[in-house]
Amino acid sequence: MLRRHFLTGLLLSPLVARSGISLVAAAPNPAQVLPLWPKQPPGGGGPLGAMAFSAKGAQRNIAMPTLTVFKPLQPKGRAVLIAAGGGYTRIEMGKEAWPAAAWLAAQGYTAYVLSYRLPQEGWKDGALVSLQDAQRALRIVRHRENNVSVLGFSAGGHLLGMAANRADFHAYQASDALDNLPATADRAALIYPIITLEPPYTHTSTHKVLVGKGASLSADTAWSVQSYVNPQSPPFFLVQAEDDPVSDPHNTLIMAAACKQQHVPVEMHRYPSGGHGFGLGKPGTQTTEWPGHYLQWLNA
């Protein structure tokens, strides 16, 4: 219990102090924080010092990956694992993950916010570390919940898209009995996601961090979400603005085409404006409509 309260304070207090956002107050019930790994994360390495927050609530310097749990007052018996974006160089908790978690908890869903390791922060397993954390998180949530979907924003959409489509891929060696559980999702929602790392879509931070400048086409393909869509993939819900300057608007079209080719159900919502990083919606644009469509899709 003391460890849990310490971790909760570690994650939430700096953001409250620096941004003025009360994350605990935003959710129906206070947050609980669960460490992902029983000891050290796979591979070893990692950053030194405390987790750092930007003024807008973006995390970096993540030495201890965690799940922050937002519990609803009246649970529906369904859970959503959330991963924010940030190009694998930071995690946009304040703009994306925590507002979404609070909103979902208010709708009766138990929300799990993933604080995942960032590949360039000294981890020996490099590009694999975020996927290792996403798979471990899915196993933890699957152990606790009967119905598990995922919600990823931007690079978090890339991460959870990879995890949802690669349930049979072992990104790390098992560390305990929990790692024998399936890392599967029942549904997957990807909001302005990075999907493909193949040319000509190689300008993103996601591409730079995961494969690097001048990477081979085979490496680009190996880290592209659409490469792994298969008949066992979960249904997908896709959202994007057509003026997105970061995730080329073709990303959701590429993902939708891959789903249709593999006969995987897909629902897509594209809006004429809104840019990138609009979270639950950019005021004054039609992107504010997506949470309502998403809730209908979740409840179906």
Short mmCIF file of C-alpha atoms in Angstrom, two decimals:
data_model
loop_
_atom_site.label_atom_id
_atom_site.label_comp_id
_atom_site.label_asym_id
_atom_site.label_seq_id
_atom_site.Cartn_x
_atom_site.Cartn_y
_atom_site.Cartn_z
CA MET A 1 0.00 0.00 0.00
CA LEU A 2 2.77 2.45 0.85
CA ARG A 3 4.53 1.63 -2.42
CA ARG A 4 1.36 2.27 -4.36
CA HIS A 5 0.81 5.66 -2.74
CA PHE A 6 4.45 6.59 -3.28
CA LEU A 7 4.21 5.75 -6.99
CA THR A 8 0.95 7.64 -7.35
CA GLY A 9 2.55 10.73 -5.87
CA LEU A 10 5.63 10.27 -8.03
CA LEU A 11 3.57 10.28 -11.19
CA LEU A 12 0.87 12.80 -10.44
CA SER A 13 2.27 15.45 -8.09
CA PRO A 14 4.77 17.09 -10.50
CA LEU A 15 2.09 17.44 -13.16
CA VAL A 16 -0.34 19.04 -10.76
CA ALA A 17 2.34 21.43 -9.53
CA ARG A 18 3.58 22.44 -12.97
CA SER A 19 0.41 22.52 -15.04
CA GLY A 20 -2.31 23.21 -12.51
CA ILE A 21 -4.24 20.12 -13.63
CA SER A 22 -5.65 17.96 -10.85
CA LEU A 23 -5.61 14.54 -12.47
CA VAL A 24 -6.98 12.72 -9.44
CA ALA A 25 -9.87 15.16 -9.15
CA ALA A 26 -10.61 14.74 -12.88
CA ALA A 27 -11.46 11.07 -12.47
CA PRO A 28 -14.45 9.64 -10.53
CA ASN A 29 -12.07 7.73 -8.24
CA PRO A 30 -8.42 8.46 -7.33
CA ALA A 31 -5.77 6.83 -9.48
CA GLN A 32 -3.95 3.64 -8.53
CA VAL A 33 -0.48 2.97 -9.96
CA LEU A 34 0.77 -0.53 -10.80
CA PRO A 35 4.40 -1.31 -11.69
CA LEU A 36 4.59 -3.27 -14.96
CA TRP A 37 7.46 -5.53 -14.02
CA PRO A 38 8.13 -7.54 -10.83
CA LYS A 39 11.78 -6.42 -10.81
CA GLN A 40 13.81 -4.64 -13.48
CA PRO A 41 12.36 -4.35 -17.00
CA PRO A 42 13.74 -6.72 -19.65
CA GLY A 43 17.20 -6.12 -21.05
CA GLY A 44 18.44 -3.69 -18.45
CA GLY A 45 19.76 -0.18 -18.80
CA GLY A 46 17.53 2.87 -18.71
CA PRO A 47 17.70 6.47 -17.51
CA LEU A 48 18.83 7.76 -14.13
CA GLY A 49 16.96 10.14 -11.87
CA ALA A 50 13.30 10.97 -11.47
CA MET A 51 10.66 11.05 -14.15
CA ALA A 52 10.43 14.47 -15.78
CA PHE A 53 7.30 16.36 -16.84
CA SER A 54 6.87 19.19 -19.31
CA ALA A 55 4.68 22.18 -18.51
CA LYS A 56 1.86 20.50 -20.45
CA GLY A 57 2.20 17.16 -18.70
CA ALA A 58 4.39 15.18 -21.08
CA GLN A 59 6.50 12.46 -19.44
CA ARG A 60 10.08 11.50 -20.18
CA ASN A 61 13.01 9.93 -18.32
CA ILE A 62 10.90 6.88 -17.54
CA ALA A 63 12.92 4.42 -15.49
CA MET A 64 9.90 2.55 -14.09
CA PRO A 65 7.09 1.80 -16.57
CA THR A 66 3.66 1.70 -14.93
CA LEU A 67 -0.09 1.47 -15.37
CA THR A 68 -2.21 4.20 -13.80
CA VAL A 69 -5.74 2.94 -13.15
CA PHE A 70 -8.84 5.13 -13.22
CA LYS A 71 -11.80 3.27 -11.74
CA PRO A 72 -15.41 4.26 -12.52
CA LEU A 73 -18.02 4.71 -9.83
CA GLN A 74 -20.39 2.41 -11.73
CA PRO A 75 -18.26 -0.10 -13.69
CA LYS A 76 -19.51 -1.57 -16.96
CA GLY A 77 -17.15 -4.52 -16.60
CA ARG A 78 -14.99 -3.31 -19.50
CA ALA A 79 -11.47 -1.90 -19.56
CA VAL A 80 -9.47 0.31 -21.94
CA LEU A 81 -5.67 0.40 -22.10
CA ILE A 82 -4.52 3.88 -23.18
CA ALA A 83 -1.20 4.96 -24.69
CA ALA A 84 -0.50 8.60 -25.50
CA GLY A 85 1.81 9.77 -28.27
CA GLY A 86 4.93 11.91 -28.36
CA GLY A 87 7.01 10.37 -31.14
CA TYR A 88 8.62 7.87 -28.74
CA THR A 89 10.59 10.77 -27.24
CA ARG A 90 7.98 11.72 -24.61
CA ILE A 91 4.46 10.64 -23.59
CA GLU A 92 1.71 13.27 -23.86
CA MET A 93 -0.19 12.37 -20.70
CA GLY A 94 -1.62 15.82 -20.00
CA LYS A 95 -3.02 16.40 -23.50
CA GLU A 96 -4.12 12.88 -24.41
CA ALA A 97 -4.00 9.95 -22.01
CA TRP A 98 -5.24 11.38 -18.72
CA PRO A 99 -8.16 13.39 -20.17
CA ALA A 100 -9.23 10.30 -22.11
CA ALA A 101 -8.92 8.12 -19.01
CA ALA A 102 -11.00 10.48 -16.90
CA TRP A 103 -13.65 10.70 -19.60
CA LEU A 104 -13.81 6.93 -20.04
CA ALA A 105 -14.04 6.38 -16.28
CA ALA A 106 -16.99 8.79 -16.21
CA GLN A 107 -18.64 6.57 -18.85
CA GLY A 108 -18.19 3.46 -16.68
CA TYR A 109 -15.00 2.06 -18.22
CA THR A 110 -11.95 1.15 -16.15
CA ALA A 111 -9.08 3.02 -17.82
CA TYR A 112 -5.45 1.92 -17.62
CA VAL A 113 -2.91 4.55 -18.69
CA LEU A 114 0.41 3.13 -19.85
CA SER A 115 3.65 4.91 -18.99
CA TYR A 116 5.99 3.05 -21.35
CA ARG A 117 9.75 3.11 -21.72
CA LEU A 118 11.21 5.33 -24.43
CA PRO A 119 13.76 3.61 -26.71
CA GLN A 120 16.35 6.41 -26.67
CA GLU A 121 16.63 6.61 -22.88
CA GLY A 122 19.49 4.15 -22.53
CA TRP A 123 17.64 0.83 -22.63
CA LYS A 124 19.71 -2.08 -23.90
CA ASP A 125 16.80 -3.57 -25.85
CA GLY A 126 16.43 -0.34 -27.82
CA ALA A 127 13.43 -0.09 -30.10
CA LEU A 128 11.73 -3.13 -28.54
CA VAL A 129 11.24 -1.67 -25.06
CA SER A 130 7.97 0.16 -25.73
CA LEU A 131 6.44 -2.93 -27.32
CA GLN A 132 7.65 -5.06 -24.41
CA ASP A 133 5.81 -2.70 -22.03
CA ALA A 134 2.66 -2.70 -24.16
CA GLN A 135 2.56 -6.51 -24.24
CA ARG A 136 3.15 -6.74 -20.50
CA ALA A 137 0.44 -4.14 -19.90
CA LEU A 138 -2.05 -6.10 -22.01
CA ARG A 139 -1.29 -9.23 -19.98
CA ILE A 140 -1.79 -7.38 -16.68
CA VAL A 141 -5.07 -5.83 -17.79
CA ARG A 142 -6.24 -9.13 -19.30
CA HIS A 143 -5.52 -10.82 -15.95
CA ARG A 144 -7.66 -8.24 -14.12
CA GLU A 145 -10.47 -7.68 -16.63
CA ASN A 146 -12.78 -9.77 -18.84
CA ASN A 147 -13.09 -7.32 -21.73
CA VAL A 148 -10.03 -5.33 -22.84
CA SER A 149 -9.75 -2.78 -25.63
CA VAL A 150 -6.92 -0.38 -26.46
CA LEU A 151 -6.89 3.32 -27.28
CA GLY A 152 -3.74 4.84 -28.77
CA PHE A 153 -2.91 8.37 -29.87
CA SER A 154 -0.27 9.18 -32.52
CA ALA A 155 2.89 7.18 -31.65
CA GLY A 156 0.82 5.53 -28.92
CA GLY A 157 -1.48 4.43 -31.74
CA HIS A 158 1.52 2.92 -33.50
CA LEU A 159 2.54 1.14 -30.29
CA LEU A 160 -0.87 -0.32 -29.50
CA GLY A 161 -1.50 -1.09 -33.17
CA MET A 162 1.68 -3.19 -33.20
CA ALA A 163 0.73 -4.87 -29.91
CA ALA A 164 -2.86 -5.62 -30.96
CA ASN A 165 -1.76 -7.19 -34.25
CA ARG A 166 1.24 -9.12 -32.90
CA ALA A 167 -0.26 -11.08 -30.02
CA ASP A 168 1.85 -14.13 -30.89
CA PHE A 169 5.15 -12.22 -31.02
CA HIS A 170 7.33 -12.65 -27.93
CA ALA A 171 9.07 -9.30 -27.47
CA TYR A 172 10.73 -10.47 -24.25
CA GLN A 173 11.47 -13.59 -22.22
CA ALA A 174 8.87 -14.50 -19.62
CA SER A 175 9.63 -13.10 -16.16
CA ASP A 176 6.76 -14.70 -14.21
CA ALA A 177 3.52 -16.67 -14.65
CA LEU A 178 1.70 -13.56 -15.88
CA ASP A 179 3.80 -13.64 -19.05
CA ASN A 180 2.16 -16.92 -20.03
CA LEU A 181 -1.16 -15.10 -20.49
CA PRO A 182 -2.18 -13.88 -23.95
CA ALA A 183 -1.38 -10.27 -24.86
CA THR A 184 -4.59 -9.77 -26.82
CA ALA A 185 -7.08 -6.95 -27.26
CA ASP A 186 -10.78 -7.32 -27.99
CA ARG A 187 -10.92 -3.97 -29.85
CA ALA A 188 -8.42 -1.31 -30.90
CA ALA A 189 -8.97 2.41 -31.44
CA LEU A 190 -6.17 4.42 -33.06
CA ILE A 191 -6.45 8.21 -33.04
CA TYR A 192 -4.32 10.14 -35.61
CA PRO A 193 -1.94 7.15 -35.50
CA ILE A 194 1.44 6.61 -37.07
CA ILE A 195 0.79 3.45 -39.07
CA THR A 196 3.40 3.10 -41.78
CA LEU A 197 7.13 3.76 -41.60
CA GLU A 198 7.62 2.91 -45.26
CA PRO A 199 8.57 5.52 -47.90
CA PRO A 200 7.42 8.17 -48.55
CA TYR A 201 6.22 8.39 -44.93
CA THR A 202 9.64 8.42 -43.26
CA HIS A 203 9.60 11.96 -41.85
CA THR A 204 8.19 11.17 -38.41
CA SER A 205 9.89 11.03 -35.05
CA THR A 206 8.55 7.48 -34.76
CA HIS A 207 10.58 6.48 -37.82
CA LYS A 208 13.68 8.30 -36.58
CA VAL A 209 13.58 6.64 -33.15
CA LEU A 210 12.60 3.10 -34.14
CA VAL A 211 14.57 2.52 -37.33
CA GLY A 212 16.67 5.63 -37.96
CA LYS A 213 17.63 7.66 -41.00
CA GLY A 214 18.63 5.59 -44.00
CA ALA A 215 16.96 2.42 -42.71
CA SER A 216 16.33 -0.41 -45.17
CA LEU A 217 12.91 -0.97 -46.65
CA SER A 218 12.72 -4.26 -44.77
CA ALA A 219 13.27 -2.43 -41.47
CA ASP A 220 10.63 0.16 -42.38
CA THR A 221 8.19 -2.64 -43.20
CA ALA A 222 9.00 -4.58 -40.03
CA TRP A 223 7.97 -1.57 -37.93
CA SER A 224 4.83 -0.70 -39.91
CA VAL A 225 1.51 -1.59 -38.28
CA GLN A 226 -0.25 -2.55 -41.51
CA SER A 227 2.31 -5.32 -42.06
CA TYR A 228 0.81 -7.34 -39.20
CA VAL A 229 -2.93 -7.05 -39.72
CA ASN A 230 -4.25 -10.62 -39.89
CA PRO A 231 -7.57 -12.44 -39.68
CA GLN A 232 -7.19 -12.71 -35.89
CA SER A 233 -6.67 -8.96 -35.45
CA PRO A 234 -9.34 -7.19 -33.38
CA PRO A 235 -11.82 -4.74 -34.90
CA PHE A 236 -10.31 -1.28 -35.42
CA PHE A 237 -11.65 2.25 -34.96
CA LEU A 238 -9.64 4.94 -36.78
CA VAL A 239 -9.72 8.73 -36.48
CA GLN A 240 -7.72 11.36 -38.37
CA ALA A 241 -7.88 14.94 -39.64
CA GLU A 242 -7.15 15.43 -43.32
CA ASP A 243 -4.84 18.37 -42.55
CA ASP A 244 -2.64 16.38 -40.15
CA PRO A 245 0.95 17.68 -40.62
CA VAL A 246 2.60 14.93 -38.54
CA SER A 247 0.85 11.67 -39.32
CA ASP A 248 0.24 11.87 -43.06
CA PRO A 249 -3.51 11.45 -43.64
CA HIS A 250 -2.78 8.37 -45.76
CA ASN A 251 -1.94 6.51 -42.53
CA THR A 252 -5.54 5.74 -41.63
CA LEU A 253 -6.34 4.93 -45.26
CA ILE A 254 -3.45 2.44 -45.33
CA MET A 255 -4.63 0.85 -42.10
CA ALA A 256 -8.25 0.65 -43.25
CA ALA A 257 -7.17 -0.99 -46.51
CA ALA A 258 -5.08 -3.57 -44.62
CA CYS A 259 -8.06 -4.38 -42.39
CA LYS A 260 -10.40 -4.81 -45.33
CA GLN A 261 -7.91 -7.04 -47.13
CA GLN A 262 -7.79 -9.33 -44.08
CA HIS A 263 -11.56 -9.11 -43.48
CA VAL A 264 -11.05 -7.33 -40.14
CA PRO A 265 -13.93 -5.01 -39.16
CA VAL A 266 -12.89 -1.35 -39.32
CA GLU A 267 -14.71 1.92 -38.67
CA MET A 268 -13.01 5.12 -39.82
CA HIS A 269 -13.78 8.78 -39.15
CA ARG A 270 -11.87 11.44 -41.08
CA TYR A 271 -12.38 15.17 -40.58
CA PRO A 272 -11.43 18.07 -42.87
CA SER A 273 -9.49 19.95 -40.18
CA GLY A 274 -8.10 19.54 -36.70
CA GLY A 275 -4.40 18.97 -37.36
CA HIS A 276 -2.49 16.60 -35.10
CA GLY A 277 -2.60 16.04 -31.36
CA PHE A 278 -6.21 17.14 -30.84
CA GLY A 279 -6.87 14.62 -28.04
CA LEU A 280 -10.58 14.40 -27.35
CA GLY A 281 -11.19 17.01 -30.05
CA LYS A 282 -10.08 20.46 -31.15
CA PRO A 283 -12.71 23.11 -30.37
CA GLY A 284 -14.22 24.62 -33.49
CA THR A 285 -13.58 21.53 -35.62
CA GLN A 286 -15.50 18.35 -36.30
CA THR A 287 -12.86 16.35 -34.44
CA THR A 288 -14.91 16.95 -31.28
CA GLU A 289 -17.37 14.40 -32.69
CA TRP A 290 -15.09 11.37 -32.50
CA PRO A 291 -15.51 10.51 -28.79
CA GLY A 292 -19.26 10.09 -29.31
CA HIS A 293 -18.75 7.77 -32.28
CA TYR A 294 -16.09 5.90 -30.33
CA LEU A 295 -18.42 5.37 -27.36
CA GLN A 296 -21.09 3.93 -29.67
CA TRP A 297 -18.48 1.62 -31.18
CA LEU A 298 -17.29 0.51 -27.73
CA ASN A 299 -20.82 -0.16 -26.54
CA ALA A 300 -21.84 -2.12 -29.64
#
